[in-house]
Short mmCIF file of C-alpha atoms in Angstrom, two decimals:
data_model
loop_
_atom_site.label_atom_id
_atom_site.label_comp_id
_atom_site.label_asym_id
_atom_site.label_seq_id
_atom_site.Cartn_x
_atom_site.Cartn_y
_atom_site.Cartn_z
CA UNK A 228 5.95 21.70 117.74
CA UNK A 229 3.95 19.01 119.62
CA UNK A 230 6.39 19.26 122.80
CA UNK A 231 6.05 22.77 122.49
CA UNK A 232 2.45 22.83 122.03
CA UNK A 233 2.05 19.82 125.27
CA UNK A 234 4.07 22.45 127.36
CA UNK A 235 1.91 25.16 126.97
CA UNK A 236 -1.01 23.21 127.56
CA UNK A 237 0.36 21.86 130.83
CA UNK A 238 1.84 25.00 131.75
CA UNK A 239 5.63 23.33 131.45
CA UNK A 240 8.97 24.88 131.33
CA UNK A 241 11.46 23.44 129.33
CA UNK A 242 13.06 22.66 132.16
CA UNK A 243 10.05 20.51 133.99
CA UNK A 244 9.26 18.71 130.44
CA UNK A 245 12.87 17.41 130.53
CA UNK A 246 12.95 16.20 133.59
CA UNK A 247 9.59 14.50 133.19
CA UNK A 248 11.40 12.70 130.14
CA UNK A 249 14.52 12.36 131.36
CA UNK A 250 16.35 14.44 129.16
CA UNK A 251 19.10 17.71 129.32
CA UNK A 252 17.19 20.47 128.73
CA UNK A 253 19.18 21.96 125.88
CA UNK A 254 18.22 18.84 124.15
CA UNK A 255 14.34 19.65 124.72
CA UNK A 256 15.29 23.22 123.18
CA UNK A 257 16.92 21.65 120.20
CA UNK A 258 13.48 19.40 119.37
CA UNK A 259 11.50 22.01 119.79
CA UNK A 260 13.42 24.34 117.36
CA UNK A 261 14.36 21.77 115.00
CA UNK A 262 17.90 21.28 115.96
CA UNK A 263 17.07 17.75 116.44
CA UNK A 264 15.23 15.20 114.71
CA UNK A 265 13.61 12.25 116.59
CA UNK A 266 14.79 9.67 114.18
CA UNK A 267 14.43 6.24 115.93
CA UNK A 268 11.50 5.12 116.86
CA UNK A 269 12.23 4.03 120.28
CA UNK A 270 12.55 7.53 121.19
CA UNK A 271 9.81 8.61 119.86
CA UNK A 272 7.52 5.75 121.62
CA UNK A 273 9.13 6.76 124.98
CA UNK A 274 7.71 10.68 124.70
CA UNK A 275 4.53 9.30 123.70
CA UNK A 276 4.66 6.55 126.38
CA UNK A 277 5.72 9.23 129.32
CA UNK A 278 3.65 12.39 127.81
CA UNK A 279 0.39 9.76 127.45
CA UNK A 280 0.44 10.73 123.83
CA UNK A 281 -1.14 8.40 121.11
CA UNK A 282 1.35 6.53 119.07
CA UNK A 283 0.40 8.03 115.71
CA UNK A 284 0.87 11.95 116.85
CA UNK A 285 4.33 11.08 116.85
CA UNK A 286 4.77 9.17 113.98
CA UNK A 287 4.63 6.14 114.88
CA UNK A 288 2.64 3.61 113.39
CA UNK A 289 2.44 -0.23 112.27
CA UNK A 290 1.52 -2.16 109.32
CA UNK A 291 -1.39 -3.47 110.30
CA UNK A 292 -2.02 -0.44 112.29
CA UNK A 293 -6.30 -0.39 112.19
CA UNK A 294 -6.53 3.36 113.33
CA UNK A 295 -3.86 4.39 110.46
CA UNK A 296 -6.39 2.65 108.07
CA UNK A 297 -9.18 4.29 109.70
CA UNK A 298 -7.44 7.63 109.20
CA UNK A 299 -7.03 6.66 105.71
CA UNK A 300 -10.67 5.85 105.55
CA UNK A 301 -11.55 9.38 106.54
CA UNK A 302 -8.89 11.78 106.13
CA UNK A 303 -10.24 12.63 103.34
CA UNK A 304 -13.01 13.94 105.38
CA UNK A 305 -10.77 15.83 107.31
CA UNK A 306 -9.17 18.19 104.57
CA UNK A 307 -12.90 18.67 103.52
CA UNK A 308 -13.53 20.12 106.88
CA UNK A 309 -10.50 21.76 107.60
CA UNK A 310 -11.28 23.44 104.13
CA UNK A 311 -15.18 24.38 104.54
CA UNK A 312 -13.33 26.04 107.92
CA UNK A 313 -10.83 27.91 105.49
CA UNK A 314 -13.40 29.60 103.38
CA UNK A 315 -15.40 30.64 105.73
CA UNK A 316 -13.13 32.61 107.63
CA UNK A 317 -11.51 30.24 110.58
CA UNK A 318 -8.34 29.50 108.38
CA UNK A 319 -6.12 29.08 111.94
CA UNK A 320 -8.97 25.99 112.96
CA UNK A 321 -8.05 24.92 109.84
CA UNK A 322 -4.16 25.09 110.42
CA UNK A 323 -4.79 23.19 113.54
CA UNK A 324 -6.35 20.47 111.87
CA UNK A 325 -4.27 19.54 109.56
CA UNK A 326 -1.13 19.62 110.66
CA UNK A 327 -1.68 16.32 112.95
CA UNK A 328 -2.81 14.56 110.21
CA UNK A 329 0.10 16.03 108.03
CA UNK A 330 2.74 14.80 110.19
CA UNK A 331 0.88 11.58 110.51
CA UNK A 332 1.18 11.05 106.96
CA UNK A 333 4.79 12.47 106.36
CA UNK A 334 5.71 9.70 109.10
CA UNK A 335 4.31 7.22 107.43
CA UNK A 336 5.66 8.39 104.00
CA UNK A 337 8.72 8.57 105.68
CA UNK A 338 9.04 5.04 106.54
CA UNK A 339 9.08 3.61 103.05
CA UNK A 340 5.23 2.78 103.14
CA UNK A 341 3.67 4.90 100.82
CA UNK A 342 0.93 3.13 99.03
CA UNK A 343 -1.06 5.20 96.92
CA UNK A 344 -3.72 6.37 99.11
CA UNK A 345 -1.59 7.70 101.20
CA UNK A 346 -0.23 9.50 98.99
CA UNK A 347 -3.06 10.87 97.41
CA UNK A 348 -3.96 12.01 100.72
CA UNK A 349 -0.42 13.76 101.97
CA UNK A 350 -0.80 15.38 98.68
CA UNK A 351 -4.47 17.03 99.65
CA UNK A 352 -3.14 17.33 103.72
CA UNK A 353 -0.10 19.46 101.95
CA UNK A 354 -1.73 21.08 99.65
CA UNK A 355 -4.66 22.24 102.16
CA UNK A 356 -2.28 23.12 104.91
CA UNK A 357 0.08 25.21 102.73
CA UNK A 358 -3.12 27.62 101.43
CA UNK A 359 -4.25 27.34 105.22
CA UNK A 360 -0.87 28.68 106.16
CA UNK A 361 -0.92 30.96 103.07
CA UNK A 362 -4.17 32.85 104.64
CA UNK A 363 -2.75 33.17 108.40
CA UNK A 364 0.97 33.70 107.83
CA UNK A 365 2.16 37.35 107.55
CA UNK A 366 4.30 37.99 103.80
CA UNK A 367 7.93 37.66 104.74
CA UNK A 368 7.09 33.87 106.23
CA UNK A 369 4.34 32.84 102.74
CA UNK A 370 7.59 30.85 101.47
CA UNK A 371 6.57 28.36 103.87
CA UNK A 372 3.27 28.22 102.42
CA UNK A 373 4.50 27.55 99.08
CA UNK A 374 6.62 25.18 99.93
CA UNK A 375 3.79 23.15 100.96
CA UNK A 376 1.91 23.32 98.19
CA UNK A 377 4.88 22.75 95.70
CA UNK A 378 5.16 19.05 97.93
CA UNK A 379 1.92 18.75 97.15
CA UNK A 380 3.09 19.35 93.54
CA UNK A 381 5.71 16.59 93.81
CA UNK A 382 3.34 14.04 94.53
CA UNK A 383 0.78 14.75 91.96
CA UNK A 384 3.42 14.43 89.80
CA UNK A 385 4.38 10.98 90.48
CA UNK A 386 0.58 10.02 90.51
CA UNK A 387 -0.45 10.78 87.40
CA UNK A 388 -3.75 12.33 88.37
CA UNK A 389 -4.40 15.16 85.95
CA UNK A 390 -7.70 16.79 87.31
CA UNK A 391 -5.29 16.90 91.11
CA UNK A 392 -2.87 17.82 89.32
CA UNK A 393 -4.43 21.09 87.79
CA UNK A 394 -5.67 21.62 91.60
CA UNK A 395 -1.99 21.08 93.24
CA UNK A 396 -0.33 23.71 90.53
CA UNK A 397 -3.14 26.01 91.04
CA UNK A 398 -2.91 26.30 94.98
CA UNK A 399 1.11 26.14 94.63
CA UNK A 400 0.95 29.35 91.76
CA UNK A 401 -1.50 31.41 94.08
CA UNK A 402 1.06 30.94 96.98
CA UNK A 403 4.38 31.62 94.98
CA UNK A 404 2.28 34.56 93.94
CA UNK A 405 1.85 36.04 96.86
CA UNK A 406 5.54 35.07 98.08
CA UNK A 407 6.46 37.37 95.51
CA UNK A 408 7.22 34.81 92.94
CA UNK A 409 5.01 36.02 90.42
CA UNK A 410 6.97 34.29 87.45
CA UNK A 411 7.51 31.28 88.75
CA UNK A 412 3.23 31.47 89.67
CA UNK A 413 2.28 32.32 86.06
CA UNK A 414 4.22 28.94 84.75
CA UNK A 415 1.97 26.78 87.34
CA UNK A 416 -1.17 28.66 86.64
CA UNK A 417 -0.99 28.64 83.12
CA UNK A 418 -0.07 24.55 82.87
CA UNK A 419 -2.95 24.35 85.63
CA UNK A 420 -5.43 26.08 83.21
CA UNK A 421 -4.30 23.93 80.11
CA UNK A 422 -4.80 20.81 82.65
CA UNK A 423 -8.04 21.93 83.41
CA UNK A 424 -11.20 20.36 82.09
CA UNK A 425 -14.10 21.26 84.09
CA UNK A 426 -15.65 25.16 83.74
CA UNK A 427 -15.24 25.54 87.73
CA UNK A 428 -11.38 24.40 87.62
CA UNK A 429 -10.14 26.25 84.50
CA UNK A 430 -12.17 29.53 85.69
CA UNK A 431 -10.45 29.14 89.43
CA UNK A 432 -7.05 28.54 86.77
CA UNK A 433 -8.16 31.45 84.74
CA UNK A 434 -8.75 33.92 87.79
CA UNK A 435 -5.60 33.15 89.64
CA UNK A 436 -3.64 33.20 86.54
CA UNK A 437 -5.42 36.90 86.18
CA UNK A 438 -4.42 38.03 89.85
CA UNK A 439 -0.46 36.90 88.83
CA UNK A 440 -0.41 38.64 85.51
CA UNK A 441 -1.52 41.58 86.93
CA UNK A 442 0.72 41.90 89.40
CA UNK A 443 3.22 40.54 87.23
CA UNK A 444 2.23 43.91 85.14
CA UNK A 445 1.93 41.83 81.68
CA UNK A 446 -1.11 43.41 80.41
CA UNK A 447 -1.70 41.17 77.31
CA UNK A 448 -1.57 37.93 79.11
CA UNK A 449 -3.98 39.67 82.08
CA UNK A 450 -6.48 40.95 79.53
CA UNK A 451 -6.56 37.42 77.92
CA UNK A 452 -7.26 35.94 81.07
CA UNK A 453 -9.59 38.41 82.38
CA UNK A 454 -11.72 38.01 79.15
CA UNK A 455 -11.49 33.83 79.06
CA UNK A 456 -12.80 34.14 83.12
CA UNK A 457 -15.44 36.12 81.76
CA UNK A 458 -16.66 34.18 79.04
CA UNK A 459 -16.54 30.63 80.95
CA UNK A 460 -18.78 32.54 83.30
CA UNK A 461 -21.27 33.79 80.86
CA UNK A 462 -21.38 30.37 79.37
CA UNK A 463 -21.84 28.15 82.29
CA UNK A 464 -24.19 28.51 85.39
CA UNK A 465 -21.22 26.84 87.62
CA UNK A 466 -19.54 28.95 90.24
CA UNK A 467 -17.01 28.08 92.81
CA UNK A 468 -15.52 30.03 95.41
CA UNK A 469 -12.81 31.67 92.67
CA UNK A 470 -15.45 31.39 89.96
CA UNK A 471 -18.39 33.53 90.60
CA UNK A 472 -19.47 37.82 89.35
CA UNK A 473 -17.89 39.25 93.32
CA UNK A 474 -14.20 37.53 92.19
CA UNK A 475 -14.00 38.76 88.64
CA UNK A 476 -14.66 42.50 89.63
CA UNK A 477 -12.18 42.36 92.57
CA UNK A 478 -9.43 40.51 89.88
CA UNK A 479 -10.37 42.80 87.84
CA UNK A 480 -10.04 45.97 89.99
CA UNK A 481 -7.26 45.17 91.18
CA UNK A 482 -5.35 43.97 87.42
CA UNK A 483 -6.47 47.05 85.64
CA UNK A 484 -4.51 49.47 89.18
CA UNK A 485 -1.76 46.96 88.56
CA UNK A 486 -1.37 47.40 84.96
CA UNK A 487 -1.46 51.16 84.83
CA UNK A 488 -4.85 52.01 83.95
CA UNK A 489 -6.04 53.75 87.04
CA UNK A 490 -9.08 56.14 84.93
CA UNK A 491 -10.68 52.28 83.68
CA UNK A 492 -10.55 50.72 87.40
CA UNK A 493 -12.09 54.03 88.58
CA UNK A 494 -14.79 53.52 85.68
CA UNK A 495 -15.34 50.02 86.90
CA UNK A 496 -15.63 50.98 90.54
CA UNK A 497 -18.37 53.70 89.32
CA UNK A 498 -20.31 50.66 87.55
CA UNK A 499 -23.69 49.51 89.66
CA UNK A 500 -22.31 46.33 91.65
CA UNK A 501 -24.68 42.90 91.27
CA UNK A 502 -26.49 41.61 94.23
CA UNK A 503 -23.81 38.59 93.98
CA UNK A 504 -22.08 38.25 97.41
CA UNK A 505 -18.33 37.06 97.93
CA UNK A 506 -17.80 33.15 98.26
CA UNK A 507 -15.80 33.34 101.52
CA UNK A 508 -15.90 36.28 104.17
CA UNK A 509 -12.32 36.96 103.25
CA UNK A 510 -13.01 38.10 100.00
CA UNK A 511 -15.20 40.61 101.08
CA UNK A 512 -11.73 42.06 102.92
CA UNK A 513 -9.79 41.56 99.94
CA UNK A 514 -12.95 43.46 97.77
CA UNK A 515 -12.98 46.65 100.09
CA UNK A 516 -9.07 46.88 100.56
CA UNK A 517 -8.83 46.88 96.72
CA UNK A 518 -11.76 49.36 96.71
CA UNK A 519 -9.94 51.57 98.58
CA UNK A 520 -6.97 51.68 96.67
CA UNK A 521 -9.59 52.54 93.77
CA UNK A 522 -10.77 55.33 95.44
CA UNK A 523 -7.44 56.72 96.27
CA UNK A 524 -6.38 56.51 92.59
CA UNK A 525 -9.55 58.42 92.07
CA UNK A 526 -8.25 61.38 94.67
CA UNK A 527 -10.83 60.47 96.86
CA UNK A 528 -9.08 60.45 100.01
CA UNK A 529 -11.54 60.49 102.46
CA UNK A 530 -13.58 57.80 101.52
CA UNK A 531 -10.41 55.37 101.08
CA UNK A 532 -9.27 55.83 104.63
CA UNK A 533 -13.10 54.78 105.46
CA UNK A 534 -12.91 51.82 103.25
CA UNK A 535 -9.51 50.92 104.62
CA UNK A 536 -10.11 51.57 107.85
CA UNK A 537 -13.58 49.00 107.78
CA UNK A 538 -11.28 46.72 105.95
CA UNK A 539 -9.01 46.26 108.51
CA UNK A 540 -11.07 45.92 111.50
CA UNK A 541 -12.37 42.78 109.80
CA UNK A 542 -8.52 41.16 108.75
CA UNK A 543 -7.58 41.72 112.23
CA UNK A 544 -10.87 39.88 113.36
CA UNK A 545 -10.38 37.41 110.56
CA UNK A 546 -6.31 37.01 111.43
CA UNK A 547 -5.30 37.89 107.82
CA UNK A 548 -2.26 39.62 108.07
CA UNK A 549 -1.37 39.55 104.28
CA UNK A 550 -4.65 42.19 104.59
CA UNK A 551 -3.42 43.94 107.11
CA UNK A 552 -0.07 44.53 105.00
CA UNK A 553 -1.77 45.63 101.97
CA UNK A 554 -3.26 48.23 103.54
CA UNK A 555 -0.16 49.56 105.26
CA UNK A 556 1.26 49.34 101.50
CA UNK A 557 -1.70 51.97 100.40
CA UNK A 558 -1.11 53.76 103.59
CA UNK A 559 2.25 54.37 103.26
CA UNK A 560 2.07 55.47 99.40
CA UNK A 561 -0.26 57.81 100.27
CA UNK A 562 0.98 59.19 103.26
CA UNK A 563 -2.05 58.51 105.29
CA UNK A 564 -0.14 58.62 108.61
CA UNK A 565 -2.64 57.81 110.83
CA UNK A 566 -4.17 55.08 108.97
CA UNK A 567 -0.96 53.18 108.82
CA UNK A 568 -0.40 53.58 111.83
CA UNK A 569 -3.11 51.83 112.64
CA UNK A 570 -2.94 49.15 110.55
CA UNK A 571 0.90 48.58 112.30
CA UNK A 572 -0.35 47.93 115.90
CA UNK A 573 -3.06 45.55 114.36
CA UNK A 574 -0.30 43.99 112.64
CA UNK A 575 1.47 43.41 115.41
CA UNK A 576 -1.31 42.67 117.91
CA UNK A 577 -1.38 39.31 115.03
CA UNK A 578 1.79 38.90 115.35
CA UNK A 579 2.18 38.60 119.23
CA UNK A 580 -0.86 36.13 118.58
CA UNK A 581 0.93 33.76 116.09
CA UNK A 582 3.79 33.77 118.36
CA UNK A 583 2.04 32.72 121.22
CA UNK A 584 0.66 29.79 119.30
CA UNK A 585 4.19 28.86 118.65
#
């Protein structure tokens, strides 16, 4: 990825690149596909060396290395950012700040030195990147996502940490979730909500845990989690950016389609909304898509494909092509033609996008 990435900002072939390096070319094509591994270090110091790359972007780093410590020292700053930057809609600036610091890390994990700070801090740079990914990728690629976040798993494991590790199994159930591992995501959510000991934390547990049994179609367990969301939130004054009035309706919408009881979501739907607003401008997307599949269960046609049609103006704008999909889903059941045809070319429009960035 970073030779890719340094040729497209030079506006290299693979060919020039190689020859700048003094390599074949094929062998250029097989780093930058993963073919090949730059295992020794030498090799890697030369690119840097030749490309006028820092050290570190390549992995390569030294004991007493002061920058690595001052990484260490605010990395943890960095996932904050890169996650403010998530939430509020600019989840492929945060992609493309984490990753350097990811690789940095896996380097230095790599290399046998893996104190505990570091890896408490791959853990959060995996964790972050593979919900990051989760927001940006399209469906059939989310297994990369949750593979992410179920390293960040691994780790938390070994540390020992209970509140991170509540946090780790929560991001890594929400992604198997929506890579269509919906058992496998109701195992980490539910140990993630008996881990949890703050209101904020078991209510993100609870709501996640909600959106997988749903989908899962196991009404007992969804009603059970529905009802424990909704009590923690009566009870506390604590919200969060899963834990708040906006998310509980749109679970709850969405659980009650998913779980065969159309007439009650329709009910809901009809209910006077609160002035509470969504934590994150992508829940807002994720509220009217799931609106609009209300409204078509209701037979109201017309005002779906409005709904819909808003809905996906603002994934495309956002780059949230797990949106995008949804709504071709609700299209396509419904035979609204037009509308999912629609929602294809702005599919696609991401995906030529994403590629590019590749």
């Amino acid at each position: 990825m970073i030779l890719r990435l340094y040729r497209r900002v030079n506006g290299l072939s693979q060919e020039s690149l190689a020859a700048v390096l003094d390599y074949d070319k094929s062998y250029v094509s097989m780093i930058e596909t993963g073919r090949r591994t730059i295992g020794d270090v030498s090799t890697r110091r030369h690119i840097a060396r030749v490309l006028g790359l820092p050290m570190h972007v390549l992995g390569v780093t030294d004991n007493d290395d002061a920058d690595f410590a001052a990484m260490i020292q605010f990395g943890d700053s960095a996932i904050r950012l890169a996650e403010i930057a998530r939430q509020a809609g600019r989840a492929v600036e945060a992609v493309n700040e984490l990753w350097p610091l990811v690789a940095r890390l896996e380097a230095r994990a790599a290399e046998g030195r893996a104190e505990r700070d570091t890896l408490l801090l791959l853990a959060q740079g995996r964790a972050a990147l593979g919900v990051s990914l989760g927001t940006v990728l399209p469906e059939e690629r989310l297994a990369a996502a949750a593979r992410w976040t179920g390293r960040a798993v691994v780790i938390a494991e070994r540390l020992g940490d209970a509140e991170f590790l509540a946090h780790a199994l929560r991001m890594h159930g929400n992604e198997l979730r929506k890579a269509d591992h919906v058992g496998a995501a109701i195992a980490r959510l539910s140990r993630a909500e008996s881990l949890s000991e703050d209101p904020e934390s078991r209510g993100a547990a609870l709501a996640l845990l909600a959106r997988a049994a749903g989908e899962h179609g196991d009404r007992d367990l969804f009603d059970r989690a529905i009802t424990g969301y909704r009590r923690l939130l009566d009870d506390v004054g604590v919200q969060g950016l899963l834990f708040n009035p906006f998310t509980l309706r749109e679970i709850q919408l969405r659980g009650l389609l998913a779980t065969g009881r159309a007439a009650e979501a329709v009910r809901l739907l009809a209910e006077v909304q609160g002035t509470c607003a969504p934590a994150a401008p992508q829940w807002h997307i994720i509220e009217r898509i799931t609106t609009g599949q209300v409204l078509l269960a209701a037979g109201h046609r017309d005002g779906a494909v409005e709904t819909f049609t808003a809905a996906l103006g603002a994934a495309e704008a956002r780059r949230l092509p797990h949106q995008i999909q949804r709504v071709i889903r609700a299209a396509d059941s419904a035979e609204l033609t037009d509308l999912s045809a629609g929602a294809h070319e702005a599919l696609r429009r991401l995906d030529n996008q994403l590629t590019a960035r590749e």
